[in-house]
Coordinates of C-alpha atoms in Angstrom, one line a residue:
X1344 CA 10.5 129.8 -58.9
X1345 CA 11.5 130.2 -62.6
X1346 CA 8.1 128.7 -63.6
X1347 CA 6.2 131.2 -61.5
X1348 CA 8.2 134.0 -63.1
X1349 CA 7.5 132.7 -66.5
X1350 CA 3.8 132.4 -65.8
X1351 CA 3.7 135.9 -64.4
X1352 CA 5.6 137.3 -67.5
X1353 CA 3.3 135.3 -69.8
X1354 CA 0.2 136.6 -68.2
X1355 CA 1.5 140.2 -68.2
X1356 CA 2.4 139.8 -71.9
X1357 CA -1.1 138.3 -72.7
X1358 CA -2.8 141.2 -70.8
X1359 CA -0.7 143.8 -72.6
X1360 CA -1.5 142.3 -76.0
X1361 CA -5.3 142.1 -75.2
X1362 CA -5.2 145.8 -74.2
X1363 CA -3.4 146.5 -77.5
X1364 CA -6.2 144.8 -79.3
X1365 CA -8.7 146.8 -77.3
X1366 CA -6.9 150.1 -78.2
X1367 CA -6.9 149.1 -81.9
X1368 CA -3.2 148.9 -82.3
X1369 CA -2.6 146.9 -85.5
X1370 CA -4.9 143.9 -84.6
X1371 CA -3.4 141.6 -87.3
X1372 CA 0.1 142.2 -86.0
X1373 CA -0.9 141.7 -82.4
X1374 CA -2.7 138.4 -83.3
X1375 CA 0.3 137.2 -85.2
X1376 CA 2.5 137.9 -82.2
X1377 CA 0.1 136.1 -79.8
X1378 CA 0.0 133.0 -82.0
X1379 CA 3.8 133.1 -82.4
X1380 CA 4.8 133.8 -78.8
X1381 CA 2.1 132.0 -76.9
X1382 CA 1.6 128.8 -78.8
X1383 CA 0.8 127.0 -75.5
X1384 CA -1.4 129.2 -73.2
X1385 CA -2.9 127.3 -70.3
X1386 CA -6.7 127.9 -70.3
X1387 CA -6.6 129.0 -66.7
X1388 CA -4.2 131.9 -67.5
X1389 CA -6.5 133.2 -70.2
X1390 CA -9.4 133.2 -67.7
X1391 CA -7.4 134.9 -65.0
X1392 CA -6.3 137.7 -67.4
X1393 CA -9.9 138.2 -68.5
X1394 CA -11.1 138.4 -64.9
X1395 CA -8.2 140.8 -64.0
X1396 CA -9.1 143.1 -66.8
X1397 CA -12.7 143.3 -65.8
X1398 CA -11.7 143.8 -62.1
X1399 CA -9.4 146.6 -63.2
X1400 CA -12.2 148.5 -64.8
X1401 CA -12.3 147.4 -68.4
X1402 CA -16.0 147.4 -69.3
X1403 CA -17.6 144.0 -69.9
X1404 CA -18.9 145.4 -73.2
X1405 CA -15.3 146.1 -74.3
X1406 CA -14.2 142.6 -73.4
X1407 CA -17.1 141.3 -75.4
X1408 CA -16.0 143.3 -78.4
X1409 CA -12.6 141.8 -78.4
X1410 CA -13.9 138.3 -77.7
X1411 CA -14.0 137.4 -81.4
X1412 CA -10.3 138.3 -81.8
X1413 CA -9.6 136.5 -78.6
X1414 CA -11.4 133.4 -80.1
X1415 CA -9.0 133.6 -83.1
X1416 CA -6.1 133.4 -80.8
X1417 CA -7.5 130.6 -78.6
X1418 CA -8.2 128.5 -81.7
X1419 CA -4.5 128.3 -82.3
X1420 CA -3.0 128.7 -78.9
X1421 CA -4.9 127.3 -76.0
X1422 CA -3.6 124.1 -74.5
X1423 CA -6.4 122.1 -72.8
X1424 CA -4.4 118.9 -72.3
X1425 CA -4.5 117.1 -69.0
X1426 CA -8.2 117.5 -68.5
X1427 CA -9.8 114.9 -66.2
X1428 CA -11.9 112.1 -67.6
X1429 CA -15.6 112.9 -67.3
X1430 CA -18.0 110.2 -66.0
X1431 CA -21.0 109.4 -68.2
X1432 CA -24.1 111.4 -67.2
X1433 CA -22.1 114.2 -65.5
X1434 CA -23.4 117.7 -66.5
X1435 CA -20.1 118.3 -68.3
X1436 CA -20.5 115.1 -70.2
X1437 CA -23.9 116.2 -71.2
X1438 CA -22.6 119.6 -72.4
X1439 CA -19.9 117.9 -74.4
X1440 CA -22.4 115.4 -76.0
X1441 CA -24.7 118.3 -76.9
X1442 CA -21.7 120.1 -78.5
X1443 CA -21.0 117.0 -80.6
X1444 CA -24.6 117.0 -81.8
X1445 CA -24.5 120.8 -82.6
X1446 CA -21.2 120.4 -84.4
X1447 CA -22.7 117.7 -86.7
X1448 CA -25.6 120.0 -87.6
X1449 CA -23.1 122.8 -88.4
X1450 CA -21.0 120.5 -90.5
X1451 CA -24.1 119.5 -92.5
X1452 CA -24.9 123.2 -92.9
X1453 CA -21.4 123.9 -94.3
X1454 CA -21.9 121.1 -96.9
X1455 CA -25.2 122.7 -97.8
X1456 CA -23.6 126.1 -98.2
X1457 CA -21.2 124.6 -100.8
X1458 CA -24.2 123.1 -102.7
X1459 CA -25.8 126.5 -103.0
X1460 CA -23.6 127.5 -105.9
X1461 CA -25.2 124.8 -108.1
X1462 CA -28.8 125.7 -107.2
X1463 CA -31.3 126.2 -110.0
X1464 CA -34.8 124.8 -109.9
X1465 CA -34.4 123.1 -106.5
X1466 CA -34.3 126.3 -104.5
X1467 CA -37.6 125.7 -102.5
X1468 CA -36.3 122.2 -101.5
X1469 CA -32.9 123.7 -100.6
X1470 CA -34.6 126.4 -98.4
X1471 CA -36.6 123.7 -96.6
X1472 CA -33.3 121.8 -96.0
X1473 CA -31.7 124.9 -94.4
X1474 CA -34.8 125.5 -92.3
X1475 CA -34.6 122.0 -90.9
X1476 CA -30.9 122.6 -89.9
X1477 CA -31.6 125.9 -88.3
X1478 CA -34.7 124.5 -86.6
X1479 CA -32.3 122.1 -84.9
X1480 CA -29.8 124.8 -84.0
X1481 CA -32.5 126.8 -82.2
X1482 CA -32.3 124.0 -79.6
X1483 CA -29.0 125.6 -78.4
X1484 CA -31.0 128.0 -76.3
X1485 CA -31.5 125.3 -73.7
X1486 CA -27.8 124.6 -73.7
X1487 CA -27.1 128.3 -73.1
X1488 CA -29.8 128.7 -70.5
X1489 CA -28.4 125.8 -68.5
X1490 CA -25.0 127.6 -68.5
X1491 CA -26.5 130.9 -67.6
X1492 CA -28.9 129.7 -64.8
X1493 CA -27.1 126.7 -63.4
X1494 CA -23.4 126.8 -64.2
X1495 CA -22.6 130.5 -64.0
X1496 CA -24.2 131.1 -60.6
X1497 CA -21.8 128.5 -59.0
X1498 CA -18.8 130.0 -60.8
X1499 CA -19.8 133.4 -59.4
X1500 CA -20.0 131.9 -55.9
X1501 CA -16.4 130.9 -56.3
X1502 CA -15.4 134.4 -57.4
X1503 CA -15.4 133.9 -61.1
X1504 CA -17.7 136.5 -62.6
X1505 CA -15.9 138.0 -65.6
X1506 CA -15.8 135.1 -68.1
X1507 CA -19.5 134.2 -67.5
X1508 CA -20.5 137.8 -68.2
X1509 CA -18.6 137.8 -71.4
X1510 CA -19.9 134.4 -72.5
X1511 CA -23.5 135.4 -71.7
X1512 CA -23.0 138.3 -74.0
X1513 CA -21.9 136.0 -76.8
X1514 CA -24.9 133.8 -76.1
X1515 CA -27.2 136.8 -76.8
X1516 CA -25.2 137.6 -80.0
X1517 CA -25.7 134.0 -81.2
X1518 CA -29.4 134.1 -80.4
X1519 CA -29.7 137.3 -82.4
X1520 CA -27.9 135.6 -85.4
X1521 CA -30.1 132.6 -85.2
X1522 CA -33.3 134.6 -85.1
X1523 CA -32.2 136.7 -88.1
X1524 CA -31.3 133.5 -90.0
X1525 CA -34.7 131.9 -89.2
X1526 CA -36.6 135.0 -90.1
X1527 CA -34.8 135.2 -93.5
X1528 CA -35.5 131.5 -94.2
X1529 CA -39.2 132.1 -93.9
X1530 CA -39.1 134.1 -97.1
X1531 CA -40.3 131.8 -99.9
X1532 CA -39.9 134.0 -103.0
X1533 CA -36.2 134.6 -103.0
X1534 CA -34.0 133.8 -106.1
X1535 CA -30.6 132.2 -106.2
X1536 CA -28.7 135.4 -105.8
X1537 CA -30.7 136.5 -102.8
X1538 CA -30.2 133.0 -101.3
X1539 CA -26.4 133.3 -101.7
X1540 CA -26.5 136.8 -100.1
X1541 CA -28.5 135.5 -97.1
X1542 CA -26.0 132.6 -96.7
X1543 CA -23.0 135.0 -96.5
X1544 CA -24.6 137.7 -94.4
X1545 CA -26.8 135.8 -92.0
X1546 CA -26.5 132.0 -92.1
X1547 CA -22.7 131.6 -92.0
X1548 CA -22.3 134.1 -89.2
X1549 CA -25.0 132.2 -87.2
X1550 CA -23.5 128.8 -87.7
X1551 CA -19.9 130.1 -87.0
X1552 CA -21.2 131.7 -83.7
X1553 CA -22.2 128.2 -82.6
X1554 CA -18.8 126.6 -83.4
X1555 CA -17.0 129.5 -81.8
X1556 CA -18.9 129.0 -78.6
X1557 CA -18.3 125.2 -78.7
X1558 CA -14.6 126.0 -78.8
X1559 CA -14.8 128.4 -75.8
X1560 CA -16.7 125.8 -73.8
X1561 CA -14.4 122.9 -74.6
X1562 CA -11.2 124.8 -74.1
X1563 CA -12.0 127.2 -71.3
X1564 CA -15.3 127.1 -69.6
X1565 CA -15.8 123.4 -68.9
X1566 CA -12.2 122.7 -67.7
X1567 CA -12.4 125.8 -65.5
X1568 CA -15.7 124.7 -64.1
X1569 CA -14.4 121.2 -63.3
X1570 CA -11.5 122.7 -61.3
X1571 CA -13.8 125.1 -59.5
X1572 CA -17.2 123.6 -58.7
X1573 CA -17.6 121.1 -55.9
X1574 CA -19.0 117.6 -56.4
X1575 CA -22.1 118.3 -54.3
X1576 CA -22.7 121.5 -56.4
X1577 CA -22.4 119.5 -59.6
X1578 CA -25.1 117.1 -58.2
X1579 CA -27.4 120.1 -57.6
X1580 CA -26.8 121.2 -61.2
X1581 CA -27.5 117.6 -62.4
X1582 CA -30.9 117.5 -60.6
X1583 CA -32.0 120.9 -61.9
X1584 CA -31.0 120.3 -65.5
X1585 CA -34.2 118.6 -66.7
X1586 CA -36.2 121.7 -65.6
X1587 CA -34.5 123.6 -68.5
X1588 CA -34.1 120.7 -70.9
X1589 CA -31.5 119.1 -73.2
X1590 CA -30.1 120.2 -76.6
X1591 CA -30.3 117.7 -79.4
X1592 CA -29.2 114.9 -77.0
X1593 CA -31.0 112.8 -74.4
X1594 CA -28.7 111.4 -71.7
X1595 CA -29.0 107.7 -71.3
X1596 CA -27.0 107.2 -68.2
X1597 CA -28.0 108.2 -64.7
X1598 CA -25.1 109.9 -62.9
X1599 CA -24.6 108.9 -59.3
X1600 CA -21.4 110.5 -57.9
X1601 CA -19.3 109.2 -55.1
X1602 CA -18.2 111.4 -52.2
X1603 CA -14.8 111.5 -50.6
X1604 CA -15.5 108.3 -48.7
X1605 CA -16.5 106.5 -51.8
X1606 CA -20.2 106.6 -50.8
X1607 CA -23.0 107.6 -53.0
X1608 CA -24.3 111.2 -52.5
X1609 CA -28.0 111.0 -51.7
X1610 CA -30.4 112.8 -54.0
X1611 CA -31.9 116.0 -52.8
X1612 CA -35.3 115.7 -51.1
X1613 CA -38.0 118.0 -52.4
X1614 CA -40.4 118.7 -49.6
X1615 CA -41.6 115.2 -49.2
X1616 CA -45.0 114.6 -50.8
X1617 CA -46.9 116.5 -53.5
X1618 CA -50.1 117.6 -51.8
X1619 CA -53.3 118.0 -53.9
X1620 CA -56.9 118.8 -52.7
X1621 CA -57.9 115.1 -53.0
X1622 CA -54.8 113.4 -51.7
X1623 CA -51.0 113.3 -52.1
X1624 CA -48.2 111.5 -53.8
X1625 CA -44.5 111.1 -53.4
X1626 CA -42.6 112.0 -56.6
X1627 CA -41.9 108.3 -57.1
X1628 CA -45.6 107.3 -56.7
X1629 CA -46.8 110.1 -59.1
X1630 CA -44.2 109.1 -61.7
X1631 CA -45.3 105.4 -61.5
X1632 CA -49.0 106.4 -61.9
X1633 CA -48.4 108.5 -65.0
X1634 CA -46.1 105.9 -66.6
X1635 CA -48.5 103.1 -65.9
X1636 CA -51.7 104.6 -67.4
X1637 CA -52.3 103.1 -70.9
X1638 CA -52.0 106.5 -72.5
X1639 CA -49.2 108.8 -73.7
X1640 CA -49.3 112.3 -72.0
X1641 CA -47.5 115.4 -73.2
X1642 CA -47.8 118.7 -71.4
X1643 CA -47.1 122.0 -73.2
X1644 CA -47.0 125.0 -70.8
X1645 CA -48.6 128.4 -71.2
X1646 CA -45.4 129.7 -73.0
X1647 CA -45.8 126.9 -75.6
X1648 CA -42.8 125.0 -74.3
X1649 CA -42.9 121.2 -73.9
X1650 CA -42.6 120.8 -70.1
X1651 CA -43.4 117.1 -69.5
X1652 CA -44.1 113.8 -71.1
X1653 CA -45.0 110.4 -69.7
X1654 CA -42.6 107.5 -70.1
X1655 CA -44.8 104.4 -70.4
X1656 CA -43.5 101.1 -71.6
X1657 CA -45.4 101.1 -74.9
X1658 CA -45.3 104.6 -76.3
X1659 CA -47.2 105.4 -79.5
X1660 CA -45.0 108.4 -80.5
X1661 CA -41.3 108.6 -79.8
X1662 CA -40.3 111.3 -77.2
X1663 CA -36.9 112.0 -75.6
X1664 CA -35.8 114.6 -73.1
X1665 CA -34.1 116.7 -75.8
X1666 CA -37.6 118.2 -76.5
X1667 CA -38.1 119.5 -73.0
X1668 CA -38.5 123.3 -73.0
X1669 CA -38.6 123.3 -76.8
X1670 CA -41.2 125.4 -78.5
X1671 CA -44.0 123.0 -79.5
X1672 CA -44.1 124.4 -83.0
X1673 CA -40.5 123.2 -83.5
X1674 CA -41.6 119.6 -82.6
X1675 CA -43.8 119.3 -85.7
X1676 CA -43.1 119.1 -89.4
X1677 CA -43.7 122.3 -91.4
X1678 CA -46.8 121.0 -93.0
X1679 CA -48.6 120.6 -89.7
X1680 CA -47.4 123.7 -87.8
X1681 CA -50.4 125.7 -88.9
X1682 CA -52.7 123.2 -87.2
X1683 CA -50.7 123.4 -84.0
X1684 CA -50.9 127.2 -84.1
X1685 CA -54.6 127.1 -84.5
X1686 CA -55.2 124.8 -81.6
X1687 CA -53.0 126.9 -79.3
X1688 CA -54.6 130.1 -80.4
X1689 CA -58.1 128.7 -80.0
X1690 CA -57.3 127.3 -76.6
X1691 CA -55.6 130.5 -75.4
X1692 CA -58.5 132.7 -76.5
X1693 CA -61.1 130.4 -74.9
X1694 CA -62.7 129.7 -78.2
X1695 CA -62.1 126.0 -77.8
X1696 CA -61.1 123.6 -75.0
X1697 CA -60.5 120.3 -76.8
X1698 CA -59.4 119.0 -80.2
X1699 CA -59.8 115.3 -81.1
X1700 CA -58.1 113.4 -83.9
X1701 CA -57.9 109.7 -84.8
X1702 CA -55.7 108.0 -87.3
X1703 CA -54.9 104.5 -88.6
X1704 CA -51.2 103.6 -88.2
X1705 CA -50.8 100.2 -89.8
X1706 CA -52.9 97.9 -87.8
X1707 CA -53.2 100.4 -84.9
X1708 CA -56.1 102.7 -84.4
X1709 CA -54.7 105.8 -82.5
X1710 CA -56.9 108.4 -80.8
X1711 CA -55.2 111.7 -80.1
X1712 CA -56.9 114.5 -78.2
X1713 CA -55.7 117.9 -77.1
X1714 CA -57.2 119.6 -74.0
X1715 CA -56.8 123.1 -72.8
X1716 CA -55.8 123.4 -69.1
X1717 CA -57.2 126.3 -67.2
X1718 CA -57.0 127.5 -63.5
X1719 CA -60.0 128.2 -61.3
X1720 CA -60.4 131.7 -62.9
X1721 CA -60.3 130.3 -66.4
X1722 CA -56.8 131.5 -67.2
X1723 CA -55.0 129.4 -69.7
X1724 CA -52.2 127.2 -68.2
X1725 CA -51.2 125.2 -71.2
X1726 CA -52.2 122.2 -73.3
X1727 CA -52.1 118.5 -72.6
X1728 CA -52.0 115.9 -75.4
X1729 CA -53.4 112.5 -74.7
X1730 CA -52.8 109.6 -77.2
X1731 CA -54.2 106.1 -76.9
X1732 CA -54.0 103.0 -79.1
X1733 CA -57.6 101.7 -79.3
X1734 CA -57.6 98.9 -81.8
X1735 CA -58.0 96.2 -79.1
X1736 CA -60.8 98.0 -77.3
X1737 CA -62.7 98.6 -80.6
X1738 CA -63.0 94.8 -80.9
X1739 CA -64.6 94.3 -77.5
X1740 CA -68.1 92.7 -77.4
X1741 CA -70.5 91.7 -74.8
X1742 CA -69.4 91.9 -71.2
X1743 CA -66.6 90.6 -68.9
X1744 CA -67.8 90.5 -65.3
X1745 CA -65.5 87.7 -64.0
X1746 CA -61.8 88.2 -63.2
X1747 CA -59.7 87.1 -66.2
X1748 CA -56.1 88.2 -66.6
X1749 CA -54.7 88.8 -70.0
X1750 CA -52.1 86.2 -71.0

């Protein structure tokens, strides 16, 4: 009973202090009191208080405004101990592995910020270095969209709507920070002083927004989701995840959960076969066909996002699922982006429908060709890239009419 009373008092005190922050009553003093009095705040109590405040009429926009102060408190106070072990391949495991990858990029950025003070003639190279890091951070959009479109709806089904609304707002703030940072880094004529200003006003806030969100996920959102979402719902999230894509990380382990009786949960069936005008495939058959063809296939949709790539045994160019739903421009080095832009623009306008290239890679002769995909009305659907290693076929002579298997 005493524990319930203590929990009730602690929640009441936490709510009172958050409202004080909202009303602008000496924020520094309130933060200090929170850190001092609530050194061990269970994450579920923080979430409950946030939900109660929204239910009682505090606008989500106002909760969002005090979220940064809330973050400061959580960094020092939240106790996330006792969380269950996460099996490899589980959606939460993937979120955590992506957070590790994002954190490594931010740490590299922080080192680069320190190097900026010594910049002189290497400014162009330094700007390119920062561009590379922020190019990687843009991948966080897929991480956030999986939360927004897969995780949040299941939390809402279980009556948890406040924290997802607040977190979605922080996602949008982070996206705005990243866009501003990337726009600023496109400037090529800045001097050292301008670079230092951009770092302080745009780049550091953007990278800090990433690390703040990592903390909120690790300490609050993911533990709360594990306690709330059912196993069968996690499996639905797992199967829908590749449609949005992964962030700086490609899961290597297939997750096959066990139900209450210790039996494997069966994968969802998706309307049997894929029917086409000239026949049909099961998903398994179609995957086998595409992965058996002696070519690499990559499909970029009409929104310029990488939507699919084949997974043959002998790939020419490396691909991993972290590129899914990434802007195709972000998948190429800066010196070739203008070529990609021209191909896409020419395909979309109808000016061109194919663009062939061929290159020598060591002893391999590689043919690469881009094709515009269009519907029956000629509307642009996207671009498919087909790559093939042809050095062996270029050496063929005469004819082979009799069966002869290659050894």
